[in-house]
Each structure stands twice: as structure tokens, then as C-alpha cells.
Backbone as numpy.savetxt, mean C-alpha at the origin, in Angstrom:
# Nx Ny Nz CAx CAy CAz Cx Cy Cz
20.21 34.49 69.50 19.56 34.87 68.14 20.11 34.68 66.88
21.13 35.36 66.41 21.18 35.84 65.23 21.85 34.58 64.53
22.81 33.64 65.80 22.92 32.95 64.83 21.81 31.78 64.51
20.90 31.62 65.50 19.43 31.28 65.28 18.98 31.82 64.07
19.05 32.61 63.83 17.63 33.11 62.16 18.73 32.59 61.49
20.12 32.56 61.50 20.82 32.56 60.25 20.54 31.08 59.72
20.46 30.38 60.80 19.88 28.96 60.86 18.70 28.62 60.32
18.00 29.32 60.33 16.80 28.39 59.72 16.98 29.48 58.32
17.36 30.62 57.93 17.72 31.07 56.46 18.37 30.01 56.01
19.04 29.53 56.08 20.16 28.12 55.23 19.19 26.69 55.34
18.42 26.58 56.51 17.69 25.75 56.21 16.16 25.50 55.45
16.25 26.82 54.98 14.83 27.23 53.46 15.47 27.36 52.90
16.91 27.37 52.28 17.25 27.78 51.00 17.54 26.57 50.82
17.70 25.89 51.82 18.29 23.82 51.24 17.01 23.62 50.70
15.95 23.89 51.81 14.27 23.13 51.33 14.38 23.44 50.14
14.17 25.20 49.62 13.90 24.96 48.70 14.55 25.12 47.25
16.22 24.50 47.66 16.54 24.12 46.14 16.43 23.00 46.33
16.25 22.21 47.42 15.85 20.46 46.73 14.32 20.07 45.94
13.57 21.19 46.46 12.35 21.40 45.72 12.60 21.53 44.32
13.48 22.66 44.18 13.31 22.83 42.90 14.10 21.97 41.79
14.78 20.66 42.68 15.46 19.78 42.08 15.04 18.78 42.03
13.96 18.85 42.34 12.90 17.25 42.41 11.75 18.27 41.16
11.61 19.16 40.96 10.66 19.98 40.08 11.53 19.46 38.40
12.67 20.22 38.61 13.49 19.97 37.31 13.52 18.16 36.66
13.85 16.89 37.98 13.73 16.16 37.69 12.42 15.66 37.10
11.77 15.99 37.66 10.10 15.78 37.58 9.84 15.59 35.46
9.85 17.16 35.54 9.53 17.32 34.40 11.01 16.79 33.35
11.80 16.87 33.59 13.11 15.86 32.70 12.30 14.67 32.48
12.02 13.70 33.62 11.15 12.26 33.56 10.10 12.29 32.55
9.29 13.38 32.87 7.77 13.77 31.66 8.28 13.92 30.40
9.14 15.30 30.37 9.88 14.99 28.61 9.89 13.81 28.05
11.49 13.22 29.00 11.59 11.64 28.33 10.37 10.76 27.52
9.67 10.85 29.13 8.48 9.94 28.77 7.77 10.19 27.17
7.35 11.65 27.26 6.64 12.10 25.82 7.78 11.97 24.63
8.34 12.33 24.95 9.59 11.97 23.68 9.44 10.72 22.78
9.41 10.01 24.04 9.14 8.33 23.30 8.18 8.16 23.06
7.14 8.50 23.33 5.17 7.90 22.62 5.77 8.05 20.86
5.69 9.00 20.56 5.73 9.01 18.66 6.34 7.71 18.43
6.90 7.47 19.22 8.33 5.82 18.75 7.54 4.52 19.32
6.72 4.88 19.93 5.70 3.92 20.49 4.64 3.46 19.25
4.19 4.73 19.78 3.43 4.38 18.05 3.70 4.36 16.85
4.76 4.39 16.21 5.56 3.94 15.39 5.57 2.69 15.27
5.82 1.99 16.45 6.50 0.53 16.70 4.71 -0.49 16.48
3.66 0.08 17.13 2.60 -0.22 16.88 1.98 -0.36 15.21
2.11 0.93 14.60 1.65 0.32 13.56 2.70 -0.39 12.15
4.17 -0.52 12.36 4.58 -1.05 12.19 4.47 -2.74 12.23
3.53 -3.13 13.74 3.49 -4.48 13.65 2.08 -4.61 12.98
1.47 -4.02 12.89 0.35 -4.32 12.36 0.23 -4.00 11.24
0.45 -3.29 10.32 1.96 -3.84 8.92 2.47 -5.30 8.91
3.07 -5.45 9.42 3.91 -7.43 9.45 2.83 -7.94 9.73
1.13 -7.90 10.57 0.90 -9.00 11.10 -0.33 -9.33 9.94
-0.44 -8.21 8.42 -0.64 -8.95 7.80 -0.33 -10.10 7.31
-1.86 -11.19 7.24 -1.28 -12.80 6.10 -0.82 -12.29 4.57
-0.40 -13.20 4.44 0.65 -13.32 3.22 -1.07 -13.17 1.94
-2.35 -13.72 2.61 -3.30 -13.77 1.11 -3.66 -12.07 1.51
-3.99 -11.00 2.60 -3.96 -9.99 3.10 -3.09 -8.79 2.26
-2.01 -9.59 2.25 -0.86 -8.72 1.39 -1.56 -8.61 -0.18
-1.61 -9.71 -0.62 -1.49 -9.81 -2.33 -2.95 -9.08 -2.73
-3.96 -9.08 -1.53 -5.48 -8.42 -1.39 -4.77 -7.13 -1.78
-4.47 -6.88 -0.84 -4.15 -4.66 -0.78 -3.16 -4.52 -2.15
-2.35 -5.47 -2.47 -1.32 -5.24 -3.52 -2.73 -5.11 -5.11
-3.06 -5.81 -4.73 -4.58 -6.09 -6.24 -4.86 -4.59 -6.52
-5.47 -4.06 -5.30 -6.48 -2.96 -5.05 -5.46 -1.60 -5.43
-4.58 -1.85 -4.88 -3.68 -0.47 -4.57 -2.99 -0.44 -6.25
-3.03 -1.58 -6.95 -3.16 -1.43 -8.03 -4.25 -0.82 -9.38
-5.07 -1.58 -8.45 -6.54 -1.50 -9.61 -6.73 0.09 -9.33
-6.23 0.72 -8.49 -6.74 2.45 -8.27 -5.56 2.83 -8.72
-3.95 2.39 -9.08 -3.79 3.02 -9.64 -4.55 2.62 -10.97
-4.02 1.80 -11.79 -4.52 1.79 -12.77 -5.74 2.85 -12.93
-6.67 2.69 -12.49 -8.30 4.01 -12.26 -7.80 5.21 -12.66
-6.88 5.34 -11.71 -6.97 7.64 -12.14 -6.47 7.18 -13.23
-5.23 6.45 -14.05 -4.64 6.64 -15.20 -5.64 6.86 -16.27
-6.87 5.69 -16.25 -7.80 5.37 -16.97 -8.31 6.39 -17.22
-9.15 7.26 -16.30 -9.70 8.26 -15.87 -9.56 9.39 -16.53
-8.03 9.93 -16.62 -7.48 10.86 -16.81 -7.59 10.69 -17.90
-7.03 9.33 -19.41 -6.91 9.23 -20.58 -9.05 9.53 -21.03
-9.57 8.71 -20.51 -10.76 8.74 -20.85 -11.30 10.44 -21.04
-11.26 10.95 -19.95 -10.80 12.20 -19.73 -10.57 13.68 -21.14
-9.18 13.20 -21.69 -9.14 13.60 -22.28 -9.59 13.99 -23.94
-9.77 12.31 -24.05 -10.25 11.88 -25.37 -11.24 11.50 -25.21
-12.60 12.51 -24.36 -13.71 12.58 -24.09 -14.52 11.41 -24.49
-14.08 10.37 -23.57 -14.97 9.10 -23.81 -15.65 9.39 -22.82
-16.83 9.58 -22.34 -17.18 9.85 -21.32 -17.97 8.57 -20.94
-19.00 7.52 -21.87 -19.28 5.82 -21.73 -18.41 5.51 -21.06
-17.23 5.39 -21.59 -15.93 4.27 -20.72 -16.03 4.98 -19.81
-15.32 6.17 -19.02 -14.86 6.51 -17.94 -16.26 6.17 -16.74
-17.58 6.33 -17.34 -18.56 6.64 -16.45 -18.71 4.58 -16.22
-18.56 4.02 -16.62 -18.16 2.34 -16.42 -17.31 2.33 -15.85
-15.89 2.65 -16.01 -15.08 2.52 -14.57 -15.52 2.53 -13.38
-15.90 3.92 -13.61 -16.63 5.20 -11.57 -17.37 3.65 -11.50
-18.50 3.49 -11.90 -19.30 2.29 -11.80 -19.20 0.52 -11.11
-18.06 0.63 -11.48 -16.95 -0.53 -11.10 -16.00 -0.19 -9.49
-16.10 0.53 -9.15 -15.44 1.22 -7.99 -16.20 1.92 -7.15
-18.24 2.40 -7.78 -18.82 2.75 -6.60 -19.55 1.42 -6.11
-19.60 0.64 -7.15 -20.56 -0.25 -6.84 -19.82 -1.86 -6.38
-18.46 -2.72 -7.89 -18.09 -3.98 -7.44 -16.99 -3.88 -6.23
-16.18 -2.58 -6.14 -15.35 -3.02 -5.56 -15.86 -2.70 -4.51
-16.54 -1.73 -3.60 -16.68 -1.64 -1.96 -17.38 -3.14 -1.72
-18.49 -4.13 -2.47 -18.48 -5.23 -2.92 -17.48 -6.46 -2.03
-17.19 -5.88 -2.77 -15.66 -7.26 -2.98 -14.90 -6.84 -1.62
-14.76 -5.10 -0.68 -13.74 -5.46 0.26 -15.02 -5.37 1.52
-16.32 -6.07 1.32 -17.20 -6.00 2.19 -17.60 -8.00 2.39
-16.40 -8.39 1.66 -16.64 -9.96 1.55 -15.07 -10.47 1.65
-14.84 -10.29 3.03 -13.34 -11.06 3.72 -13.43 -12.73 2.66
-14.46 -13.38 2.28 -14.00 -14.87 1.80 -13.41 -14.76 0.11
-14.30 -13.44 -0.02 -13.64 -13.55 -1.85 -12.48 -12.28 -1.64
-12.09 -11.60 -0.95 -10.55 -11.29 -0.79 -9.20 -12.26 -0.71
-9.77 -13.27 0.35 -9.19 -14.39 0.65 -8.89 -14.86 -1.48
-10.15 -15.11 -1.90 -10.24 -16.20 -3.18 -10.05 -15.68 -3.58
-9.74 -14.55 -4.00 -8.72 -13.73 -5.15 -7.28 -13.18 -5.27
-7.19 -13.51 -4.51 -5.66 -13.43 -3.27 -5.33 -14.35 -3.72
-5.41 -15.61 -3.50 -5.14 -16.82 -4.18 -4.83 -17.12 -5.44
-6.24 -16.22 -6.12 -5.85 -16.52 -8.04 -5.00 -15.46 -8.32
-4.47 -14.68 -7.79 -3.43 -13.41 -8.03 -1.56 -14.56 -7.15
-1.59 -15.38 -6.95 -0.74 -15.95 -6.25 0.67 -16.19 -7.27
0.41 -16.52 -8.45 1.16 -17.18 -9.86 1.14 -15.56 -9.94
0.75 -14.41 -10.60 1.81 -12.92 -10.92 2.18 -12.31 -9.78
1.52 -12.65 -8.80 2.17 -12.04 -7.64 3.57 -12.40 -7.46
3.80 -13.88 -7.90 5.16 -14.13 -7.33 6.47 -14.00 -8.35
5.41 -13.66 -10.14 6.43 -13.56 -10.76 6.76 -12.13 -10.94
5.79 -10.88 -10.56 6.37 -9.75 -10.22 7.17 -9.34 -9.85
7.64 -10.06 -8.57 8.04 -10.06 -7.27 9.54 -10.20 -7.86
9.73 -11.46 -8.90 10.51 -11.64 -8.98 10.88 -10.96 -9.80
10.64 -10.32 -10.90 10.83 -9.33 -11.28 11.26 -7.75 -11.38
10.40 -7.76 -9.77 10.81 -6.88 -8.86 12.46 -6.15 -8.25
13.08 -7.88 -7.97 14.39 -8.25 -7.40 14.78 -8.12 -8.61
14.44 -8.71 -9.38 15.86 -8.57 -10.80 15.94 -7.23 -11.83
14.89 -6.28 -11.25 15.02 -5.25 -12.09 14.49 -3.76 -11.49
14.08 -3.84 -10.17 14.27 -2.82 -8.64 14.49 -2.80 -7.59
15.29 -3.62 -7.34 15.75 -4.42 -6.01 16.02 -3.48 -5.13
15.87 -2.52 -5.63 16.28 -1.46 -3.89 14.19 -0.99 -3.75
13.37 -1.16 -4.64 11.47 -1.15 -4.47 11.16 -1.81 -4.03
10.15 -1.15 -3.08 9.02 -1.92 -2.73 8.10 -2.67 -4.01
7.40 -3.62 -3.94 6.64 -4.11 -5.06 5.88 -2.69 -5.09
4.78 -1.60 -4.31 4.33 -0.96 -4.72 4.44 -0.56 -5.36
5.98 0.11 -5.40 6.61 1.36 -5.64 6.74 0.95 -7.15
7.06 -0.67 -7.40 7.31 -1.06 -8.35 6.40 -1.30 -9.85
5.27 -1.67 -9.06 4.58 -1.61 -10.20 3.54 -0.10 -10.14
3.42 0.84 -9.32 2.87 2.06 -9.58 3.84 2.97 -10.94
5.23 2.71 -10.47 6.44 3.21 -12.10 6.13 2.86 -12.92
5.55 1.68 -13.11 5.28 0.69 -14.15 3.81 1.51 -14.70
3.21 1.42 -14.12 1.70 1.75 -14.75 1.91 3.04 -15.17
2.80 4.36 -14.48 2.75 5.31 -15.07 3.99 5.79 -15.96
4.71 4.52 -16.29 5.21 4.71 -17.88 4.28 4.24 -18.75
3.64 3.80 -18.45 2.48 3.68 -19.88 2.65 2.31 -20.78
1.62 2.09 -21.24 1.16 1.09 -21.76 2.24 0.37 -23.07
3.11 1.20 -23.85 4.27 1.13 -24.59 5.78 1.16 -24.27
5.60 1.74 -22.80 7.24 1.75 -21.96 7.35 0.81 -21.62
8.76 0.04 -22.00 9.04 -0.89 -21.16 9.58 -1.06 -20.07
10.95 0.53 -20.50 11.81 0.74 -20.23 13.05 -0.21 -19.55
13.88 -0.38 -21.16 14.60 -1.95 -21.54 14.63 -3.29 -20.23
13.21 -3.61 -20.47 13.20 -4.89 -20.21 12.36 -4.84 -18.61
12.49 -3.43 -17.75 12.23 -3.39 -16.53 10.94 -4.30 -16.10
10.26 -3.19 -17.58 8.09 -3.84 -16.98 7.60 -4.58 -18.04
8.45 -4.99 -18.97 7.93 -6.03 -20.26 9.22 -6.36 -21.29
8.43 -6.84 -22.39 9.24 -6.86 -23.56 8.29 -6.26 -24.81
9.66 -6.31 -26.20 8.35 -6.42 -27.34 7.67 -4.81 -27.31
8.02 -4.56 -26.82 7.72 -3.27 -26.76 6.37 -2.87 -26.16
6.12 -3.91 -24.87 4.92 -3.54 -24.32 5.09 -3.65 -22.60
3.76 -2.66 -21.96 4.48 -2.74 -20.68 4.08 -4.08 -19.95
4.12 -4.82 -19.82 3.23 -6.25 -19.52 2.45 -6.00 -18.38
3.32 -5.11 -16.95 2.69 -5.04 -16.27 1.82 -4.12 -15.79
1.31 -2.93 -17.11 0.30 -2.37 -17.14 -1.01 -2.74 -17.78
-0.32 -3.67 -18.73 -1.49 -4.84 -19.75 -2.31 -5.55 -18.72
-0.92 -6.12 -17.77 -2.04 -6.63 -16.69 -2.93 -6.22 -16.22
-2.82 -5.34 -15.47 -3.91 -4.69 -14.77 -4.82 -3.82 -15.44
-4.60 -3.44 -16.37 -5.69 -2.07 -17.28 -6.68 -3.76 -17.86
-6.25 -4.89 -18.48 -7.26 -6.18 -18.86 -7.58 -6.58 -17.59
-7.15 -7.09 -16.48 -8.46 -7.43 -15.63 -9.25 -6.23 -15.25
-9.13 -5.29 -15.27 -9.92 -3.84 -15.19 -11.03 -4.17 -15.96
-10.46 -4.40 -17.57 -11.40 -4.65 -18.33 -12.41 -5.14 -18.51
-11.58 -6.68 -17.71 -12.66 -7.67 -16.82 -14.31 -7.78 -16.84
-13.32 -6.83 -15.61 -14.81 -6.98 -14.82 -15.90 -6.05 -15.21
-15.35 -4.88 -16.02 -17.05 -4.53 -16.81 -17.36 -4.99 -17.66
-17.37 -6.86 -18.32 -17.72 -7.06 -19.68 -19.02 -7.74 -18.90
-19.08 -7.75 -17.46 -20.35 -8.71 -16.86 -21.52 -7.74 -15.57
-22.25 -8.11 -16.25 -23.12 -7.05 -15.08 -23.33 -7.55 -13.33
-23.48 -8.72 -12.96 -23.91 -8.87 -12.19 -22.12 -8.94 -11.25
-22.16 -8.86 -9.51 -20.90 -8.33 -9.26 -20.16 -10.33 -9.00
-21.18 -10.52 -9.03 -20.80 -12.41 -8.30 -19.52 -12.46 -10.20
-20.32 -12.59 -11.24 -19.79 -12.85 -12.58 -18.74 -12.10 -12.88
-18.62 -10.68 -12.31 -17.58 -9.38 -12.20 -15.96 -10.20 -11.28
-16.23 -10.94 -10.57 -15.54 -11.52 -9.65 -14.77 -12.71 -10.69
-16.08 -13.43 -10.88 -15.72 -14.49 -11.86 -14.61 -13.95 -12.83
-15.04 -13.15 -13.30 -14.00 -13.16 -14.57 -12.18 -11.99 -14.04
-12.69 -12.10 -13.30 -11.50 -11.06 -12.61 -10.50 -12.63 -12.10
-11.33 -13.60 -12.14 -10.03 -15.06 -11.34 -9.82 -15.67 -12.20
-10.75 -15.45 -13.63 -10.85 -15.95 -14.64 -8.80 -15.65 -15.60
-9.38 -14.07 -15.34 -7.78 -13.15 -15.99 -6.82 -13.30 -14.97
-7.05 -13.57 -14.20 -5.50 -13.59 -13.26 -5.13 -15.15 -12.75
-6.00 -16.38 -13.21 -5.31 -17.38 -13.43 -4.79 -17.64 -14.75
-5.03 -16.85 -15.96 -4.75 -17.47 -16.72 -3.09 -18.23 -16.91
-3.53 -19.26 -17.52 -1.80 -20.10 -17.98 -1.63 -19.35 -18.63
-2.38 -19.27 -19.87 -1.78 -19.05 -21.61 -1.13 -17.42 -20.85
-1.48 -16.79 -20.49 -1.03 -15.54 -20.05 0.25 -15.63 -19.17
0.21 -15.91 -18.35 1.31 -16.32 -17.74 2.66 -16.92 -18.43
2.68 -17.99 -18.94 3.56 -18.67 -19.69 3.86 -17.81 -20.81
3.06 -16.93 -21.38 3.40 -16.01 -22.20 4.63 -14.54 -21.81
4.20 -14.68 -20.78 4.74 -13.27 -19.76 6.20 -14.16 -19.54
5.76 -15.34 -18.98 7.20 -15.81 -18.79 8.81 -16.24 -19.75
7.89 -16.67 -20.69 8.36 -17.06 -21.96 9.46 -15.92 -22.52
8.12 -14.53 -23.09 8.83 -13.86 -23.68 10.02 -12.60 -22.74
9.35 -12.23 -21.44 9.65 -11.10 -20.77 10.91 -12.31 -20.00
12.05 -12.91 -20.42 13.73 -12.39 -19.69 13.74 -11.53 -18.67
């Protein structure tokens, strides 16, 4: 009888031990799956970024540069108390940019107009700042200021060409009233052969 009781105790102990191991195994597996989840999300995000078309990448960069320059201009106008100029820039961004973002066909057209300057700026990035993305390179150039080219990194002849390119483009928007006219003015600015030739021959 005593042997039988011992036998039951032994079986019960083994049963509990096995169940405990199984739970640990399941917990461990779940933990591994949970830990891997952020990596999957990161991969999805990377895949989304990498699926942008060349036109979408160019347009995205253009808007990024406009936003960066807009912030610089607003600070300058505020410090100089140029209220009317600041309001003009704000109107451009509260009216024209949202309109542009709602017209994919216009975005593609604008990206194609930006093509020559985009390639030119990327050439300069590879030459003067090859460890940086084009976004970072342009942001640094705008932050440097209009007269600071940092030893030809952003321009030549005491001019920051990158700064002037995006400032002049934003200024061209405010010269017209209707959204279509503003759009056409940007295209004219970005496809100016005189300007791109001047940049290429001056900024070596």
C-alpha cells in the first residue's frame, strides 16, 4: 500500500514538472514572437519608403525644402517685423500647398520640372557631403544662410546657391494670385536653363 502511495506521488510530481516545462516553453516562444514584432514593423516601414517612385521622391524632397525655407523666412520676417511678408508666406502654405498636395498630376509635373536641379544637387551632395542624405544636405545648406557656402559646399562666389534656389522658388509663388498661375511660376523657376547653367559653370 505504501509503495502504491509513493508511486502516485512520483507520478503526480512528474506530471506537474512536465506541465511547468511546457508552460515555460510556450511563454518563451511567445516572448520571442513579441520581440520580433517591432522588427517586422520596421521592415514594413522601410518597404513603404523604398517603394516611392522617382517622381514621388523628388516631390517629397521639394516640399521638404519648401517647409524648411518657410520656417527660416518666418523667423526672419518676425525678427524684422515684416508682417505683410510673413502673412504672404503663410497664405502660400495655407492655400497653395494644400491644393498642390491634393493634385497628384500636378505633383508629378512639378517633380519632372525639378529633375535637372535634383540631379545637380545630388551630384554636389556626393562630392561635398557623401555621408549625408540629400534631405540632410539641403537642410544644412538652408540653415547655413544665404551668404555662407562653406568653402563651396553649398555654392560659390559668396553665395549659397541651394539657399537661393529654394528662396527664389518660394518668392515666385507669391508673385501670382491664382493657384494655377503660382504652379506655372514654380515650373518656370525650376526649369530655368539660365539658372542651372549659371550654377553648373560657377559652382564647380
